[in-house]
């Protein structure tokens, strides 16, 4: 998720854990830091742009390492935040440890709900878990948490019991995530019927993915991957009927087979678990992650070099698209979300 959401979620969780044991501001600030900390792995250079992508949300998001780090972080926080506490004040190390642990684990959990991929089982496996039921930025998830913190902060300044608004906001956010998974499951069922209805070749071998589109959980992107093609369509929960128009695009299966042993291709294949495309454009070999974006605009496209360089095993992947796609049409998104247009503007992209 975006940095604001992670900071707000971390603050909300820490405030809920600490309660009256410490000040609201202290708990919120520590929680915001805890919610931000795992994403500092973006500052690490792994050698090339593609590795920087597939190694993001790896060890820094591993449940094993975060669980080991929580007691140390909890102790340090107690030493720094409560160092001026009276001598007879209770030792809050255990509570700070729990606050850190839950703030870090909820960071990982909400990341795994997006389509990017989170390797939270490192170092035991580098499998990237990605539910895809929420978009990287979803106001309906973030704003209630932010509002809960603001109301709690106002009540704390007035000396009132401030925990209620924050707890209600956390409860709503959990229910919203459950809703997103349920809606995604419904759309998946509709998509399975659409694939069969439209006679997609090799449908038995197809991988089916359903992703939330920007800022909502009403409009969904359907992506089916066969050995040779990708099939893309959009379905809104407000659509009349269950028909999903699908458009087919070649995935460059010959190129994927030809350069299957190239480390960059293997890394991308392992990270995405299938939805990739390879093409030669103007003498350059391009590798695309089909999960994030929409045809023909995608968030992650890498230039691997010339065909001759790949054949010789010489490649230094270079990203040729932005990490966050831009330029989508918000009016087109809203129109399609409301079920008013069967065709989604090609300008709209998702992450």
mmCIF file of C-alpha atoms in Angstrom, residues 21-239:
data_model
loop_
_atom_site.group_PDB
_atom_site.id
_atom_site.type_symbol
_atom_site.label_atom_id
_atom_site.label_comp_id
_atom_site.label_asym_id
_atom_site.label_seq_id
_atom_site.Cartn_x
_atom_site.Cartn_y
_atom_site.Cartn_z
ATOM 1 C CA UNK A 21 -0.511 3.310 28.969
ATOM 2 C CA UNK A 22 1.172 6.176 27.125
ATOM 3 C CA UNK A 23 0.232 9.437 25.460
ATOM 4 C CA UNK A 24 -1.765 9.443 22.238
ATOM 5 C CA UNK A 25 0.854 11.456 20.347
ATOM 6 C CA UNK A 26 3.713 9.169 21.415
ATOM 7 C CA UNK A 27 1.823 6.055 20.381
ATOM 8 C CA UNK A 28 0.755 7.544 17.050
ATOM 9 C CA UNK A 29 4.249 8.719 16.122
ATOM 10 C CA UNK A 30 5.893 5.426 17.043
ATOM 11 C CA UNK A 31 3.205 3.578 15.106
ATOM 12 C CA UNK A 32 3.705 5.737 12.020
ATOM 13 C CA UNK A 33 7.427 4.922 12.116
ATOM 14 C CA UNK A 34 6.686 1.213 12.559
ATOM 15 C CA UNK A 35 4.266 1.281 9.625
ATOM 16 C CA UNK A 36 6.855 2.946 7.405
ATOM 17 C CA UNK A 37 9.981 1.018 8.395
ATOM 18 C CA UNK A 38 9.611 -2.133 6.213
ATOM 19 C CA UNK A 39 9.315 -0.068 3.020
ATOM 20 C CA UNK A 40 12.740 1.503 3.514
ATOM 21 C CA UNK A 41 14.067 -1.484 1.583
ATOM 22 C CA UNK A 42 13.432 0.596 -1.547
ATOM 23 C CA UNK A 43 16.679 2.388 -0.672
ATOM 24 C CA UNK A 44 18.664 -0.813 -1.275
ATOM 25 C CA UNK A 45 20.227 -1.221 -4.728
ATOM 26 C CA UNK A 46 20.259 -4.886 -5.727
ATOM 27 C CA UNK A 47 22.245 -4.306 -8.917
ATOM 28 C CA UNK A 48 19.662 -3.541 -11.600
ATOM 29 C CA UNK A 49 16.125 -2.225 -11.972
ATOM 30 C CA UNK A 50 14.463 -5.614 -12.315
ATOM 31 C CA UNK A 51 16.131 -7.044 -9.210
ATOM 32 C CA UNK A 52 15.182 -3.897 -7.313
ATOM 33 C CA UNK A 53 11.568 -4.682 -8.194
ATOM 34 C CA UNK A 54 11.533 -8.385 -7.328
ATOM 35 C CA UNK A 55 13.560 -7.900 -4.114
ATOM 36 C CA UNK A 56 11.204 -5.213 -2.793
ATOM 37 C CA UNK A 57 8.917 -6.569 -0.048
ATOM 38 C CA UNK A 58 11.286 -9.468 0.584
ATOM 39 C CA UNK A 59 13.394 -9.827 3.770
ATOM 40 C CA UNK A 60 12.128 -6.512 5.177
ATOM 41 C CA UNK A 61 8.600 -7.933 5.008
ATOM 42 C CA UNK A 62 9.431 -11.414 6.303
ATOM 43 C CA UNK A 63 7.325 -12.497 9.277
ATOM 44 C CA UNK A 64 10.284 -14.400 10.698
ATOM 45 C CA UNK A 65 12.666 -11.431 10.767
ATOM 46 C CA UNK A 66 10.028 -8.933 11.897
ATOM 47 C CA UNK A 67 9.030 -11.157 14.795
ATOM 48 C CA UNK A 68 12.671 -11.372 15.879
ATOM 49 C CA UNK A 69 13.095 -7.591 15.583
ATOM 50 C CA UNK A 70 9.974 -6.633 17.537
ATOM 51 C CA UNK A 71 11.362 -7.273 21.079
ATOM 52 C CA UNK A 72 14.465 -5.193 20.379
ATOM 53 C CA UNK A 73 12.421 -2.368 18.869
ATOM 54 C CA UNK A 74 9.988 -2.532 21.769
ATOM 55 C CA UNK A 75 12.799 -2.300 24.323
ATOM 56 C CA UNK A 76 14.447 0.606 22.484
ATOM 57 C CA UNK A 77 11.142 2.448 22.282
ATOM 58 C CA UNK A 78 10.561 2.000 26.010
ATOM 59 C CA UNK A 79 14.055 3.305 26.750
ATOM 60 C CA UNK A 80 13.625 6.345 24.492
ATOM 61 C CA UNK A 81 9.970 7.248 24.924
ATOM 62 C CA UNK A 82 9.518 6.420 28.611
ATOM 63 C CA UNK A 83 12.975 7.362 29.876
ATOM 64 C CA UNK A 84 11.522 10.273 31.913
ATOM 65 C CA UNK A 85 8.796 8.149 33.478
ATOM 66 C CA UNK A 86 8.669 7.997 37.324
ATOM 67 C CA UNK A 87 10.723 5.257 38.959
ATOM 68 C CA UNK A 88 7.598 3.442 40.102
ATOM 69 C CA UNK A 89 5.990 3.562 36.615
ATOM 70 C CA UNK A 90 5.193 0.144 35.103
ATOM 71 C CA UNK A 91 7.639 -1.340 32.630
ATOM 72 C CA UNK A 92 5.995 -1.016 29.225
ATOM 73 C CA UNK A 93 8.545 -2.975 27.193
ATOM 74 C CA UNK A 94 6.142 -5.878 26.649
ATOM 75 C CA UNK A 95 3.374 -3.571 25.438
ATOM 76 C CA UNK A 96 5.705 -1.658 23.117
ATOM 77 C CA UNK A 97 6.959 -4.992 21.772
ATOM 78 C CA UNK A 98 3.406 -6.101 21.029
ATOM 79 C CA UNK A 99 2.647 -2.738 19.418
ATOM 80 C CA UNK A 100 5.700 -3.003 17.153
ATOM 81 C CA UNK A 101 4.925 -6.597 16.266
ATOM 82 C CA UNK A 102 1.322 -5.906 15.291
ATOM 83 C CA UNK A 103 2.194 -2.698 13.417
ATOM 84 C CA UNK A 104 4.849 -4.540 11.385
ATOM 85 C CA UNK A 105 2.666 -7.583 10.730
ATOM 86 C CA UNK A 106 -0.334 -5.510 9.646
ATOM 87 C CA UNK A 107 1.990 -3.640 7.258
ATOM 88 C CA UNK A 108 2.890 -6.962 5.667
ATOM 89 C CA UNK A 109 -0.706 -8.133 5.696
ATOM 90 C CA UNK A 110 -2.147 -5.126 3.875
ATOM 91 C CA UNK A 111 0.716 -5.238 1.348
ATOM 92 C CA UNK A 112 -0.154 -8.845 0.568
ATOM 93 C CA UNK A 113 -3.714 -7.769 -0.244
ATOM 94 C CA UNK A 114 -2.456 -5.817 -3.287
ATOM 95 C CA UNK A 115 -1.327 -7.248 -6.622
ATOM 96 C CA UNK A 116 2.407 -6.488 -6.291
ATOM 97 C CA UNK A 117 3.585 -9.523 -4.338
ATOM 98 C CA UNK A 118 4.950 -9.825 -0.787
ATOM 99 C CA UNK A 119 7.563 -12.433 0.147
ATOM 100 C CA UNK A 120 6.540 -12.665 3.790
ATOM 101 C CA UNK A 121 7.723 -16.268 4.162
ATOM 102 C CA UNK A 122 11.387 -15.399 3.609
ATOM 103 C CA UNK A 123 13.902 -16.951 4.217
ATOM 104 C CA UNK A 124 12.041 -20.246 3.802
ATOM 105 C CA UNK A 125 10.600 -19.440 0.372
ATOM 106 C CA UNK A 126 10.760 -16.526 -2.057
ATOM 107 C CA UNK A 127 7.161 -17.053 -3.159
ATOM 108 C CA UNK A 128 5.466 -13.661 -3.591
ATOM 109 C CA UNK A 129 1.955 -13.707 -2.112
ATOM 110 C CA UNK A 130 -0.519 -11.352 -3.801
ATOM 111 C CA UNK A 131 -4.272 -11.401 -3.199
ATOM 112 C CA UNK A 132 -5.025 -8.410 -5.425
ATOM 113 C CA UNK A 133 -8.330 -7.543 -3.724
ATOM 114 C CA UNK A 134 -7.372 -3.928 -2.999
ATOM 115 C CA UNK A 135 -5.599 -1.278 -5.033
ATOM 116 C CA UNK A 136 -2.363 0.255 -3.761
ATOM 117 C CA UNK A 137 -4.325 3.438 -2.952
ATOM 118 C CA UNK A 138 -7.866 2.995 -1.674
ATOM 119 C CA UNK A 139 -9.463 6.019 0.034
ATOM 120 C CA UNK A 140 -12.277 3.924 1.496
ATOM 121 C CA UNK A 141 -9.662 1.973 3.460
ATOM 122 C CA UNK A 142 -7.343 4.833 4.404
ATOM 123 C CA UNK A 143 -9.688 7.743 5.164
ATOM 124 C CA UNK A 144 -11.662 6.004 7.967
ATOM 125 C CA UNK A 145 -8.382 5.144 9.705
ATOM 126 C CA UNK A 146 -7.183 8.727 9.326
ATOM 127 C CA UNK A 147 -10.498 10.084 10.583
ATOM 128 C CA UNK A 148 -10.403 7.725 13.562
ATOM 129 C CA UNK A 149 -6.945 8.982 14.497
ATOM 130 C CA UNK A 150 -7.937 12.627 14.118
ATOM 131 C CA UNK A 151 -11.038 12.213 16.288
ATOM 132 C CA UNK A 152 -9.052 10.266 18.870
ATOM 133 C CA UNK A 153 -6.410 12.997 18.891
ATOM 134 C CA UNK A 154 -9.010 15.707 19.468
ATOM 135 C CA UNK A 155 -10.545 13.750 22.330
ATOM 136 C CA UNK A 156 -7.096 13.144 23.843
ATOM 137 C CA UNK A 157 -6.350 16.892 23.813
ATOM 138 C CA UNK A 158 -9.543 17.501 25.733
ATOM 139 C CA UNK A 159 -8.663 14.885 28.329
ATOM 140 C CA UNK A 160 -11.454 12.569 27.204
ATOM 141 C CA UNK A 161 -11.393 8.825 26.594
ATOM 142 C CA UNK A 162 -9.968 8.793 23.070
ATOM 143 C CA UNK A 163 -9.773 5.106 22.160
ATOM 144 C CA UNK A 164 -13.277 4.606 20.755
ATOM 145 C CA UNK A 165 -12.979 6.355 17.343
ATOM 146 C CA UNK A 166 -9.674 4.662 16.566
ATOM 147 C CA UNK A 167 -10.980 1.218 17.454
ATOM 148 C CA UNK A 168 -14.130 1.677 15.381
ATOM 149 C CA UNK A 169 -12.004 2.784 12.427
ATOM 150 C CA UNK A 170 -9.803 -0.302 12.738
ATOM 151 C CA UNK A 171 -12.877 -2.516 12.877
ATOM 152 C CA UNK A 172 -14.284 -0.878 9.744
ATOM 153 C CA UNK A 173 -10.984 -1.327 7.891
ATOM 154 C CA UNK A 174 -10.965 -5.041 8.702
ATOM 155 C CA UNK A 175 -14.549 -5.401 7.464
ATOM 156 C CA UNK A 176 -13.634 -3.549 4.280
ATOM 157 C CA UNK A 177 -10.827 -6.004 3.557
ATOM 158 C CA UNK A 178 -13.222 -8.905 4.086
ATOM 159 C CA UNK A 179 -15.651 -7.234 1.689
ATOM 160 C CA UNK A 180 -12.910 -6.865 -0.936
ATOM 161 C CA UNK A 181 -12.087 -10.577 -0.793
ATOM 162 C CA UNK A 182 -15.762 -11.500 -1.080
ATOM 163 C CA UNK A 183 -16.291 -9.168 -4.040
ATOM 164 C CA UNK A 184 -13.176 -10.533 -5.729
ATOM 165 C CA UNK A 185 -14.411 -14.111 -5.292
ATOM 166 C CA UNK A 186 -17.741 -13.166 -6.895
ATOM 167 C CA UNK A 187 -16.030 -11.556 -9.882
ATOM 168 C CA UNK A 188 -13.760 -14.584 -10.269
ATOM 169 C CA UNK A 189 -16.844 -16.804 -10.538
ATOM 170 C CA UNK A 190 -18.329 -14.496 -13.182
ATOM 171 C CA UNK A 191 -14.992 -14.437 -15.054
ATOM 172 C CA UNK A 192 -14.762 -18.229 -15.146
ATOM 173 C CA UNK A 193 -18.139 -18.384 -16.876
ATOM 174 C CA UNK A 194 -17.093 -15.587 -19.265
ATOM 175 C CA UNK A 195 -13.965 -17.491 -20.327
ATOM 176 C CA UNK A 196 -15.969 -20.611 -21.047
ATOM 177 C CA UNK A 197 -18.717 -18.631 -22.783
ATOM 178 C CA UNK A 198 -16.316 -16.917 -25.188
ATOM 179 C CA UNK A 199 -14.438 -20.084 -26.089
ATOM 180 C CA UNK A 200 -10.968 -18.911 -25.062
ATOM 181 C CA UNK A 201 -8.402 -21.348 -26.562
ATOM 182 C CA UNK A 202 -6.515 -23.475 -24.024
ATOM 183 C CA UNK A 203 -8.893 -22.286 -21.319
ATOM 184 C CA UNK A 204 -8.112 -25.399 -19.272
ATOM 185 C CA UNK A 205 -4.494 -24.228 -19.024
ATOM 186 C CA UNK A 206 -5.371 -20.611 -18.306
ATOM 187 C CA UNK A 207 -4.371 -18.789 -15.137
ATOM 188 C CA UNK A 208 -7.107 -16.436 -13.973
ATOM 189 C CA UNK A 209 -6.386 -13.260 -12.012
ATOM 190 C CA UNK A 210 -8.862 -10.702 -10.689
ATOM 191 C CA UNK A 211 -7.512 -7.337 -9.532
ATOM 192 C CA UNK A 212 -9.124 -4.289 -7.957
ATOM 193 C CA UNK A 213 -8.904 -1.171 -10.136
ATOM 194 C CA UNK A 214 -7.782 2.248 -8.836
ATOM 195 C CA UNK A 215 -9.313 3.598 -5.651
ATOM 196 C CA UNK A 216 -12.264 1.183 -5.386
ATOM 197 C CA UNK A 217 -13.496 -2.381 -4.992
ATOM 198 C CA UNK A 218 -16.477 -2.069 -7.345
ATOM 199 C CA UNK A 219 -14.706 -2.253 -10.710
ATOM 200 C CA UNK A 220 -12.383 -5.209 -11.305
ATOM 201 C CA UNK A 221 -9.798 -6.104 -13.932
ATOM 202 C CA UNK A 222 -9.946 -9.687 -15.173
ATOM 203 C CA UNK A 223 -6.744 -11.166 -16.603
ATOM 204 C CA UNK A 224 -6.513 -14.658 -18.057
ATOM 205 C CA UNK A 225 -3.110 -16.031 -19.061
ATOM 206 C CA UNK A 226 -2.747 -18.896 -21.538
ATOM 207 C CA UNK A 227 0.537 -20.246 -22.930
ATOM 208 C CA UNK A 228 0.282 -17.901 -25.936
ATOM 209 C CA UNK A 229 -2.039 -14.997 -25.066
ATOM 210 C CA UNK A 230 -3.338 -12.755 -22.313
ATOM 211 C CA UNK A 231 -7.058 -11.984 -22.157
ATOM 212 C CA UNK A 232 -8.173 -8.805 -20.453
ATOM 213 C CA UNK A 233 -11.591 -7.501 -19.468
ATOM 214 C CA UNK A 234 -13.314 -5.355 -16.866
ATOM 215 C CA UNK A 235 -16.340 -6.108 -14.734
ATOM 216 C CA UNK A 236 -18.225 -3.807 -12.398
ATOM 217 C CA UNK A 237 -20.451 -5.050 -9.613
ATOM 218 C CA UNK A 238 -22.973 -2.554 -11.008
ATOM 219 C CA UNK A 239 -22.935 -4.041 -14.517
#
